[in-house]
mmCIF file of C-alpha atoms and ligand atoms in Angstrom:
data_model
loop_
_atom_site.group_PDB
_atom_site.id
_atom_site.type_symbol
_atom_site.label_atom_id
_atom_site.label_comp_id
_atom_site.label_asym_id
_atom_site.label_seq_id
_atom_site.Cartn_x
_atom_site.Cartn_y
_atom_site.Cartn_z
ATOM 1 C CA MET A 1 44.627 0.663 -61.388
ATOM 2 C CA ILE A 2 43.992 0.206 -57.726
ATOM 3 C CA GLN A 3 46.948 0.960 -55.509
ATOM 4 C CA PRO A 4 48.414 -1.743 -53.292
ATOM 5 C CA ILE A 5 46.764 -2.096 -49.953
ATOM 6 C CA ILE A 6 48.610 -1.516 -46.741
ATOM 7 C CA MET A 7 47.152 -4.177 -44.618
ATOM 8 C CA SER A 8 47.644 -5.445 -41.182
ATOM 9 C CA LYS A 9 45.603 -8.525 -40.467
ATOM 10 C CA TYR A 10 41.881 -8.295 -41.108
ATOM 11 C CA VAL A 11 39.789 -8.440 -37.943
ATOM 12 C CA GLN A 12 37.995 -11.477 -39.294
ATOM 13 C CA GLU A 13 41.304 -13.351 -39.570
ATOM 14 C CA MET A 14 42.315 -12.373 -36.050
ATOM 15 C CA SER A 15 38.978 -13.678 -34.847
ATOM 16 C CA ILE A 16 39.306 -16.962 -36.739
ATOM 17 C CA ASP A 17 42.866 -17.442 -35.483
ATOM 18 C CA GLY A 18 41.745 -16.732 -31.922
ATOM 19 C CA ASP A 19 44.190 -13.806 -31.553
ATOM 20 C CA GLU A 20 43.966 -11.551 -28.523
ATOM 21 C CA PRO A 21 42.834 -8.113 -29.725
ATOM 22 C CA PRO A 22 46.008 -5.978 -30.078
ATOM 23 C CA PRO A 23 46.362 -2.975 -27.714
ATOM 24 C CA ARG A 24 45.139 -0.492 -30.310
ATOM 25 C CA PHE A 25 41.672 -2.113 -30.087
ATOM 26 C CA ILE A 26 41.435 -1.929 -26.302
ATOM 27 C CA ILE A 27 39.290 0.676 -24.544
ATOM 28 C CA LYS A 28 40.226 0.848 -20.863
ATOM 29 C CA GLN A 29 36.802 1.601 -19.580
ATOM 30 C CA ILE A 30 33.793 1.297 -21.837
ATOM 31 C CA PRO A 31 31.136 3.471 -20.192
ATOM 32 C CA ASN A 32 27.999 1.566 -19.266
ATOM 33 C CA PRO A 33 29.259 -1.676 -20.845
ATOM 34 C CA ASN A 34 26.103 -3.730 -20.467
ATOM 35 C CA PRO A 35 23.176 -1.358 -20.877
ATOM 36 C CA PRO A 36 19.500 -2.297 -20.644
ATOM 37 C CA LEU A 37 17.460 -3.352 -23.640
ATOM 38 C CA THR A 38 14.792 -0.822 -24.451
ATOM 39 C CA SER A 39 11.994 -0.508 -26.940
ATOM 40 C CA ILE A 40 12.671 2.340 -29.287
ATOM 41 C CA PRO A 41 9.789 3.906 -31.234
ATOM 42 C CA ILE A 42 8.229 1.994 -34.125
ATOM 43 C CA ILE A 43 6.860 3.904 -37.099
ATOM 44 C CA ASP A 44 4.627 2.365 -39.753
ATOM 45 C CA LEU A 45 5.758 3.952 -43.016
ATOM 46 C CA SER A 46 2.675 2.769 -44.872
ATOM 47 C CA LEU A 47 0.649 5.194 -42.787
ATOM 48 C CA LEU A 48 2.904 8.081 -43.809
ATOM 49 C CA SER A 49 2.849 7.409 -47.508
ATOM 50 C CA SER A 50 -0.432 5.927 -48.484
ATOM 51 C CA SER A 51 -3.174 8.211 -49.562
ATOM 52 C CA SER A 52 -5.554 5.428 -48.609
ATOM 53 C CA SER A 53 -4.862 5.568 -44.896
ATOM 54 C CA PRO A 54 -7.341 7.766 -43.063
ATOM 55 C CA TYR A 55 -6.187 11.340 -42.576
ATOM 56 C CA SER A 56 -6.326 11.122 -38.798
ATOM 57 C CA GLU A 57 -4.050 8.064 -38.791
ATOM 58 C CA GLN A 58 -1.547 9.860 -40.992
ATOM 59 C CA ILE A 59 -1.520 12.895 -38.725
ATOM 60 C CA GLN A 60 -1.038 10.701 -35.676
ATOM 61 C CA GLU A 61 1.858 8.807 -37.274
ATOM 62 C CA LEU A 62 3.525 12.074 -38.370
ATOM 63 C CA GLN A 63 3.269 13.236 -34.777
ATOM 64 C CA ASN A 64 4.860 9.946 -33.628
ATOM 65 C CA LEU A 65 7.630 10.436 -36.178
ATOM 66 C CA LYS A 66 8.430 13.919 -34.912
ATOM 67 C CA GLU A 67 8.337 12.699 -31.330
ATOM 68 C CA ALA A 68 10.697 9.795 -32.135
ATOM 69 C CA LEU A 69 13.182 11.921 -34.040
ATOM 70 C CA SER A 70 13.274 14.785 -31.579
ATOM 71 C CA SER A 71 13.872 12.470 -28.606
ATOM 72 C CA TRP A 72 15.651 9.314 -29.804
ATOM 73 C CA GLY A 73 16.751 10.470 -33.246
ATOM 74 C CA CYS A 74 15.880 7.003 -34.501
ATOM 75 C CA PHE A 75 13.062 4.514 -34.913
ATOM 76 C CA GLN A 76 12.286 1.063 -36.259
ATOM 77 C CA ALA A 77 10.521 1.396 -39.609
ATOM 78 C CA THR A 78 7.838 -1.165 -40.413
ATOM 79 C CA GLY A 79 5.430 -1.013 -43.336
ATOM 80 C CA HIS A 80 8.309 -0.057 -45.634
ATOM 81 C CA GLY A 81 7.080 -2.246 -48.472
ATOM 82 C CA ILE A 82 10.328 -4.186 -48.919
ATOM 83 C CA SER A 83 9.646 -7.899 -48.735
ATOM 84 C CA CYS A 84 11.119 -10.111 -46.039
ATOM 85 C CA ILE A 85 12.399 -12.377 -48.796
ATOM 86 C CA PHE A 86 14.380 -9.567 -50.350
ATOM 87 C CA LEU A 87 15.818 -8.400 -47.019
ATOM 88 C CA ASP A 88 16.893 -11.958 -46.294
ATOM 89 C CA LYS A 89 18.480 -12.145 -49.755
ATOM 90 C CA ILE A 90 20.688 -9.125 -49.231
ATOM 91 C CA ARG A 91 21.617 -10.472 -45.809
ATOM 92 C CA GLU A 92 22.503 -13.787 -47.428
ATOM 93 C CA VAL A 93 24.762 -12.344 -50.155
ATOM 94 C CA SER A 94 26.504 -10.193 -47.531
ATOM 95 C CA LYS A 95 27.143 -13.259 -45.440
ATOM 96 C CA GLN A 96 28.418 -15.143 -48.474
ATOM 97 C CA PHE A 97 30.748 -12.289 -49.370
ATOM 98 C CA PHE A 98 32.312 -12.095 -45.908
ATOM 99 C CA GLY A 99 32.529 -15.886 -45.937
ATOM 100 C CA LEU A 100 34.863 -15.857 -48.964
ATOM 101 C CA ALA A 101 38.570 -16.517 -48.594
ATOM 102 C CA THR A 102 40.637 -13.430 -47.749
ATOM 103 C CA MET A 103 42.343 -13.445 -51.150
ATOM 104 C CA GLU A 104 39.000 -13.424 -52.901
ATOM 105 C CA LYS A 105 37.667 -10.531 -50.803
ATOM 106 C CA GLN A 106 40.897 -8.649 -51.320
ATOM 107 C CA LYS A 107 40.090 -8.342 -55.011
ATOM 108 C CA TYR A 108 37.701 -5.647 -53.841
ATOM 109 C CA GLY A 109 40.153 -4.229 -51.311
ATOM 110 C CA ARG A 110 40.246 -0.552 -50.383
ATOM 111 C CA ALA A 111 43.131 1.378 -51.925
ATOM 112 C CA VAL A 112 45.345 3.325 -49.516
ATOM 113 C CA ASN A 113 43.856 6.737 -50.200
ATOM 114 C CA ASP A 114 40.313 5.663 -50.809
ATOM 115 C CA ILE A 115 37.347 5.015 -48.562
ATOM 116 C CA GLU A 116 35.555 2.686 -50.932
ATOM 117 C CA GLY A 117 36.167 -1.039 -50.996
ATOM 118 C CA TYR A 118 36.724 -3.916 -48.607
ATOM 119 C CA GLY A 119 38.856 -3.654 -45.487
ATOM 120 C CA ASN A 120 39.096 -1.374 -42.500
ATOM 121 C CA ASP A 121 38.386 2.345 -42.252
ATOM 122 C CA PRO A 122 41.254 4.709 -43.072
ATOM 123 C CA VAL A 123 43.261 5.313 -39.929
ATOM 124 C CA LEU A 124 43.253 8.995 -39.117
ATOM 125 C CA SER A 125 45.639 9.362 -36.211
ATOM 126 C CA ASP A 126 48.202 7.365 -34.254
ATOM 127 C CA ASN A 127 46.243 7.257 -31.037
ATOM 128 C CA GLN A 128 42.941 6.295 -32.586
ATOM 129 C CA VAL A 129 41.201 3.268 -31.085
ATOM 130 C CA TYR A 130 40.445 0.669 -33.768
ATOM 131 C CA ASP A 131 37.062 -0.899 -34.364
ATOM 132 C CA TRP A 132 36.611 -4.666 -34.235
ATOM 133 C CA SER A 133 35.066 -4.881 -37.695
ATOM 134 C CA ASP A 134 35.784 -5.234 -41.391
ATOM 135 C CA ARG A 135 33.604 -3.498 -43.891
ATOM 136 C CA LEU A 136 32.772 -3.155 -47.558
ATOM 137 C CA PHE A 137 31.998 0.460 -48.453
ATOM 138 C CA LEU A 138 30.439 1.239 -51.857
ATOM 139 C CA ASN A 139 29.000 4.378 -53.446
ATOM 140 C CA LEU A 140 25.496 3.902 -54.796
ATOM 141 C CA ILE A 141 24.314 7.322 -55.988
ATOM 142 C CA PRO A 142 25.008 9.155 -58.219
ATOM 143 C CA HIS A 143 25.349 6.232 -60.582
ATOM 144 C CA HIS A 144 28.502 7.633 -62.164
ATOM 145 C CA SER A 145 30.209 7.559 -58.750
ATOM 146 C CA ARG A 146 29.914 3.760 -58.567
ATOM 147 C CA LYS A 147 33.255 2.013 -58.726
ATOM 148 C CA LEU A 148 32.014 -1.194 -60.209
ATOM 149 C CA GLN A 149 35.409 -2.843 -59.991
ATOM 150 C CA LEU A 150 34.868 -2.850 -56.210
ATOM 151 C CA TRP A 151 31.392 -4.412 -56.457
ATOM 152 C CA PRO A 152 31.746 -8.134 -55.777
ATOM 153 C CA THR A 153 30.925 -10.511 -58.616
ATOM 154 C CA ASN A 154 31.122 -13.318 -56.084
ATOM 155 C CA PRO A 155 28.481 -14.228 -54.947
ATOM 156 C CA THR A 156 27.102 -13.838 -58.449
ATOM 157 C CA GLN A 157 23.870 -12.168 -57.383
ATOM 158 C CA PHE A 158 25.574 -9.510 -55.261
ATOM 159 C CA ARG A 159 25.577 -6.648 -57.783
ATOM 160 C CA GLU A 160 22.053 -7.191 -58.945
ATOM 161 C CA ILE A 161 20.689 -7.342 -55.407
ATOM 162 C CA LEU A 162 22.626 -4.280 -54.311
ATOM 163 C CA SER A 163 21.358 -2.276 -57.312
ATOM 164 C CA GLU A 164 17.823 -3.193 -56.417
ATOM 165 C CA TYR A 165 18.405 -2.412 -52.746
ATOM 166 C CA SER A 166 19.819 0.963 -53.771
ATOM 167 C CA GLU A 167 16.614 1.866 -55.626
ATOM 168 C CA LYS A 168 14.489 0.879 -52.666
ATOM 169 C CA MET A 169 16.664 2.825 -50.228
ATOM 170 C CA LYS A 170 16.512 5.965 -52.392
ATOM 171 C CA GLU A 171 12.740 5.768 -52.476
ATOM 172 C CA MET A 172 12.536 5.213 -48.755
ATOM 173 C CA ALA A 173 14.894 8.091 -47.974
ATOM 174 C CA GLU A 174 12.841 10.460 -50.116
ATOM 175 C CA LEU A 175 9.638 9.354 -48.472
ATOM 176 C CA LEU A 176 11.231 9.954 -45.076
ATOM 177 C CA LEU A 177 12.491 13.411 -46.022
ATOM 178 C CA LYS A 178 8.990 14.404 -47.100
ATOM 179 C CA ALA A 179 7.369 12.921 -44.015
ATOM 180 C CA MET A 180 9.848 14.679 -41.725
ATOM 181 C CA ALA A 181 9.057 18.006 -43.389
ATOM 182 C CA ARG A 182 5.328 17.432 -42.971
ATOM 183 C CA SER A 183 5.786 16.380 -39.353
ATOM 184 C CA LEU A 184 7.311 19.806 -38.701
ATOM 185 C CA ASN A 185 4.461 21.567 -40.560
ATOM 186 C CA LEU A 186 6.761 22.467 -43.432
ATOM 187 C CA GLU A 187 6.258 22.236 -47.165
ATOM 188 C CA GLU A 188 7.008 18.581 -47.940
ATOM 189 C CA ASN A 189 9.841 19.251 -50.375
ATOM 190 C CA CYS A 190 11.783 21.688 -48.214
ATOM 191 C CA PHE A 191 14.504 19.224 -47.167
ATOM 192 C CA LEU A 192 14.733 17.674 -50.622
ATOM 193 C CA LYS A 193 15.119 21.182 -52.059
ATOM 194 C CA GLN A 194 18.274 21.619 -50.025
ATOM 195 C CA TYR A 195 19.616 18.538 -51.759
ATOM 196 C CA GLU A 196 19.068 20.366 -55.097
ATOM 197 C CA LYS A 197 18.450 16.995 -56.725
ATOM 198 C CA GLN A 198 22.064 16.080 -56.021
ATOM 199 C CA GLU A 199 21.768 13.375 -53.478
ATOM 200 C CA GLN A 200 24.553 11.038 -52.523
ATOM 201 C CA MET A 201 24.076 7.565 -51.167
ATOM 202 C CA ALA A 202 26.547 4.899 -50.084
ATOM 203 C CA ALA A 203 26.336 1.454 -48.515
ATOM 204 C CA ARG A 204 28.471 0.075 -45.744
ATOM 205 C CA PHE A 205 28.397 -3.674 -45.174
ATOM 206 C CA ASN A 206 29.663 -4.230 -41.639
ATOM 207 C CA TYR A 207 31.112 -7.506 -40.422
ATOM 208 C CA TYR A 208 31.680 -7.805 -36.673
ATOM 209 C CA PRO A 209 33.519 -11.064 -35.970
ATOM 210 C CA LYS A 210 33.249 -12.622 -32.552
ATOM 211 C CA CYS A 211 35.717 -11.108 -30.153
ATOM 212 C CA PRO A 212 37.432 -12.737 -27.166
ATOM 213 C CA LYS A 213 37.339 -9.478 -25.177
ATOM 214 C CA PRO A 214 33.874 -7.939 -25.555
ATOM 215 C CA GLU A 215 34.238 -6.072 -22.260
ATOM 216 C CA SER A 216 37.035 -3.880 -23.623
ATOM 217 C CA VAL A 217 36.576 -3.865 -27.412
ATOM 218 C CA LEU A 218 33.840 -2.190 -29.479
ATOM 219 C CA GLY A 219 32.651 -3.122 -32.973
ATOM 220 C CA VAL A 220 32.268 0.598 -33.696
ATOM 221 C CA LYS A 221 33.233 3.379 -31.280
ATOM 222 C CA ALA A 222 30.645 5.919 -30.164
ATOM 223 C CA HIS A 223 29.866 8.277 -33.048
ATOM 224 C CA SER A 224 27.086 10.122 -34.787
ATOM 225 C CA ASP A 225 26.625 9.698 -38.538
ATOM 226 C CA GLY A 226 27.723 12.461 -40.918
ATOM 227 C CA SER A 227 24.817 11.663 -43.241
ATOM 228 C CA ALA A 228 21.360 13.246 -43.327
ATOM 229 C CA ILE A 229 19.592 9.894 -42.938
ATOM 230 C CA THR A 230 20.967 6.411 -42.257
ATOM 231 C CA ILE A 231 18.912 3.284 -42.911
ATOM 232 C CA LEU A 232 20.267 0.199 -41.172
ATOM 233 C CA LEU A 233 19.423 -3.433 -41.757
ATOM 234 C CA GLN A 234 20.399 -5.192 -38.561
ATOM 235 C CA ASP A 235 21.496 -8.772 -38.149
ATOM 236 C CA LYS A 236 18.446 -10.982 -37.647
ATOM 237 C CA GLN A 237 19.909 -12.904 -34.729
ATOM 238 C CA VAL A 238 22.716 -10.988 -33.114
ATOM 239 C CA GLU A 239 22.234 -7.750 -31.193
ATOM 240 C CA GLY A 240 24.963 -5.167 -30.889
ATOM 241 C CA LEU A 241 23.713 -1.681 -31.686
ATOM 242 C CA GLN A 242 23.442 0.701 -28.723
ATOM 243 C CA ILE A 243 22.049 4.234 -28.627
ATOM 244 C CA PHE A 244 22.838 7.057 -26.208
ATOM 245 C CA LYS A 245 19.885 9.032 -24.879
ATOM 246 C CA ASP A 246 19.511 11.249 -21.817
ATOM 247 C CA ASP A 247 22.990 10.334 -20.525
ATOM 248 C CA GLN A 248 22.273 6.608 -20.733
ATOM 249 C CA TRP A 249 23.174 3.841 -23.162
ATOM 250 C CA TYR A 250 20.452 1.487 -24.407
ATOM 251 C CA LYS A 251 20.579 -1.720 -26.407
ATOM 252 C CA VAL A 252 18.487 -1.617 -29.564
ATOM 253 C CA PRO A 253 16.336 -4.722 -29.947
ATOM 254 C CA ILE A 254 16.082 -6.713 -33.166
ATOM 255 C CA ILE A 255 12.857 -6.614 -35.128
ATOM 256 C CA PRO A 256 13.779 -8.995 -37.962
ATOM 257 C CA HIS A 257 12.122 -7.261 -40.900
ATOM 258 C CA ALA A 258 12.106 -3.701 -39.673
ATOM 259 C CA LEU A 259 14.712 -1.219 -40.899
ATOM 260 C CA LEU A 260 16.310 0.990 -38.312
ATOM 261 C CA VAL A 261 16.299 4.640 -39.346
ATOM 262 C CA ASN A 262 18.599 7.062 -37.572
ATOM 263 C CA LEU A 263 19.257 10.673 -38.397
ATOM 264 C CA GLY A 264 22.683 11.979 -39.195
ATOM 265 C CA ASP A 265 24.217 15.335 -38.307
ATOM 266 C CA GLN A 266 23.117 17.015 -41.547
ATOM 267 C CA MET A 267 19.474 16.526 -40.640
ATOM 268 C CA GLN A 268 20.078 17.937 -37.176
ATOM 269 C CA ILE A 269 21.556 20.994 -38.911
ATOM 270 C CA MET A 270 18.757 21.388 -41.477
ATOM 271 C CA SER A 271 16.080 21.012 -38.780
ATOM 272 C CA ASN A 272 17.843 23.680 -36.691
ATOM 273 C CA GLY A 273 18.476 21.165 -33.915
ATOM 274 C CA ILE A 274 14.842 20.061 -33.519
ATOM 275 C CA LEU A 275 15.529 16.570 -34.855
ATOM 276 C CA LYS A 276 18.440 14.727 -33.272
ATOM 277 C CA SER A 277 21.405 12.833 -34.687
ATOM 278 C CA PRO A 278 21.926 10.171 -32.013
ATOM 279 C CA ILE A 279 25.277 8.992 -30.684
ATOM 280 C CA HIS A 280 25.543 5.247 -31.128
ATOM 281 C CA ARG A 281 28.063 2.420 -30.941
ATOM 282 C CA VAL A 282 28.265 -1.319 -31.562
ATOM 283 C CA SER A 283 29.325 -3.825 -28.923
ATOM 284 C CA THR A 284 31.086 -7.116 -29.672
ATOM 285 C CA SER A 285 30.100 -10.643 -28.757
ATOM 286 C CA SER A 286 32.395 -13.478 -27.730
ATOM 287 C CA GLU A 287 30.096 -16.037 -29.281
ATOM 288 C CA LYS A 288 28.621 -14.754 -32.494
ATOM 289 C CA ASN A 289 29.569 -12.925 -35.653
ATOM 290 C CA ARG A 290 27.259 -10.065 -36.622
ATOM 291 C CA ILE A 291 26.500 -8.480 -39.991
ATOM 292 C CA SER A 292 24.672 -5.218 -40.661
ATOM 293 C CA ILE A 293 24.129 -3.086 -43.745
ATOM 294 C CA ALA A 294 24.027 0.690 -43.348
ATOM 295 C CA VAL A 295 22.928 3.003 -46.162
ATOM 296 C CA PHE A 296 23.843 6.679 -45.824
ATOM 297 C CA HIS A 297 21.785 9.323 -47.653
ATOM 298 C CA LEU A 298 23.056 12.913 -47.834
ATOM 299 C CA PRO A 299 23.255 15.993 -50.048
ATOM 300 C CA ASN A 300 26.142 16.198 -52.499
ATOM 301 C CA SER A 301 29.209 17.727 -50.844
ATOM 302 C CA GLU A 302 29.016 20.851 -53.039
ATOM 303 C CA VAL A 303 25.472 21.689 -52.059
ATOM 304 C CA GLU A 304 25.046 24.417 -49.461
ATOM 305 C CA ILE A 305 22.930 23.389 -46.474
ATOM 306 C CA GLU A 306 21.623 25.398 -43.542
ATOM 307 C CA PRO A 307 18.763 25.338 -41.038
ATOM 308 C CA ILE A 308 15.356 25.699 -42.723
ATOM 309 C CA GLN A 309 14.472 29.348 -42.119
ATOM 310 C CA ASP A 310 10.891 28.490 -41.086
ATOM 311 C CA LEU A 311 12.408 26.667 -38.096
ATOM 312 C CA VAL A 312 14.292 29.753 -36.967
ATOM 313 C CA ASP A 313 12.594 32.286 -34.699
ATOM 314 C CA GLU A 314 13.230 34.354 -31.592
ATOM 315 C CA LYS A 315 12.730 31.409 -29.299
ATOM 316 C CA ARG A 316 14.943 29.198 -31.411
ATOM 317 C CA PRO A 317 17.601 31.302 -33.136
ATOM 318 C CA GLN A 318 19.647 29.748 -35.896
ATOM 319 C CA GLN A 319 21.830 27.062 -34.256
ATOM 320 C CA TYR A 320 24.156 26.151 -37.123
ATOM 321 C CA ARG A 321 25.882 28.118 -39.848
ATOM 322 C CA LYS A 322 25.453 27.652 -43.566
ATOM 323 C CA LEU A 323 27.992 25.120 -44.879
ATOM 324 C CA THR A 324 29.041 22.809 -47.661
ATOM 325 C CA ASN A 325 30.831 19.455 -47.516
ATOM 326 C CA TYR A 326 29.919 18.467 -43.993
ATOM 327 C CA GLY A 327 31.592 15.131 -44.686
ATOM 328 C CA ALA A 328 35.011 16.808 -44.720
ATOM 329 C CA ILE A 329 34.251 18.789 -41.555
ATOM 330 C CA ASN A 330 33.158 15.587 -39.861
ATOM 331 C CA PHE A 331 36.331 13.824 -41.008
ATOM 332 C CA GLN A 332 38.663 16.560 -39.756
ATOM 333 C CA CYS A 333 36.941 16.834 -36.394
ATOM 334 C CA PHE A 334 36.974 13.101 -35.854
ATOM 335 C CA GLN A 335 40.686 13.181 -36.621
ATOM 336 C CA SER A 336 41.374 15.760 -33.937
ATOM 337 C CA GLY A 337 38.963 14.295 -31.410
ATOM 338 C CA LYS A 338 36.363 17.073 -31.705
ATOM 339 C CA ILE A 339 32.617 16.839 -32.049
ATOM 340 C CA ALA A 340 31.813 17.953 -35.586
ATOM 341 C CA LEU A 341 28.398 19.447 -34.812
ATOM 342 C CA ASP A 342 29.930 21.706 -32.144
ATOM 343 C CA SER A 343 32.334 23.133 -34.684
ATOM 344 C CA VAL A 344 29.514 24.375 -36.947
ATOM 345 C CA LYS A 345 27.378 25.772 -34.141
ATOM 346 C CA ILE A 346 26.719 29.501 -34.116
HETATM 347 C C1 OGA B 1 27.480 2.721 -38.937
HETATM 348 C C2 OGA B 1 26.822 2.141 -37.743
HETATM 349 C C3 OGA B 1 25.680 0.265 -36.730
HETATM 350 C C4 OGA B 1 25.560 -1.218 -36.860
HETATM 351 O O1 OGA B 1 27.840 1.947 -39.854
HETATM 352 O O2 OGA B 1 27.627 3.971 -38.965
HETATM 353 O O3 OGA B 1 26.586 2.864 -36.811
HETATM 354 O O4 OGA B 1 24.722 -1.786 -36.171
HETATM 355 N N1 OGA B 1 26.465 0.836 -37.766
HETATM 356 O O5 OGA B 1 26.305 -1.809 -37.637
HETATM 357 NI NI1 NI B 2 26.648 4.959 -37.391
#
């Protein structure tokens, strides 16, 4: 049985009731609160995968991929082969889910000691600033890790669409891992080998309700992802994602049917620091609600990962130690206000 949920008010309810954000949501000074919009790199995945695209085009796109991931740590993926209709469908069922009455959503509520389910993130310390968002977090892979009782049956199509999305995301993540290896002149399976066929994948449906104080409240605080790869489906209408690069924040534009790929810390580790895990955050809007769907792909927590030895040499000595369960390291560091990647640096 699921344990009872300790729940203060959901952010969505506070937003609907027009509540002032409570003090624990307030950030005194958000650095660079209204950053410029910028174009981040666009990568056409069909050029990376298809054997039909001319060799020179493939090589060029692999070069672009390496360039994007070693500077921005993210890019907009087009040519991913997932239809616009399907992307709109998963957006639609997400919107329908968050549109349900609180009691109905609570059927899928997160238990006190669990991460999975609907609600807020577990609170890690007393002085933590809260995020102006509610989320539904669900394991996707391995299949036996799925807690189906937390998968909404309302809207009725939700489970079926999420299962299909999961298959597509797994395929895309594997394609990306191979392409990244090739872009670094490595054997294409070298990253996947570190996964030892034990990949983990989870989805996070984010709901950012409109907020009366966007100048002092964030949808998600600045963070880097603890995954290896994150694939994000942004809201089609409402911006919010911002990326930190070269000591500057930038707004990420919306390309309606592109998927935003960003690296997580585990890929920065495996690439010996050549590819970057970008710091990012989400702003709030006083006018519009925003929904996004993030899928995190990573090696199983028991698998040992380390920098690929072919990326270690005299000029670039090994930057990170060998480790398992980066998720737990990330969690503990976040709790004590430390940067997780620094704690595994050699
Ligand atoms: C995340 C995240 C960004 C967004 O879920 O880790 O960074 O736009 N989401 O929702
Ligand atoms: Ni993130």
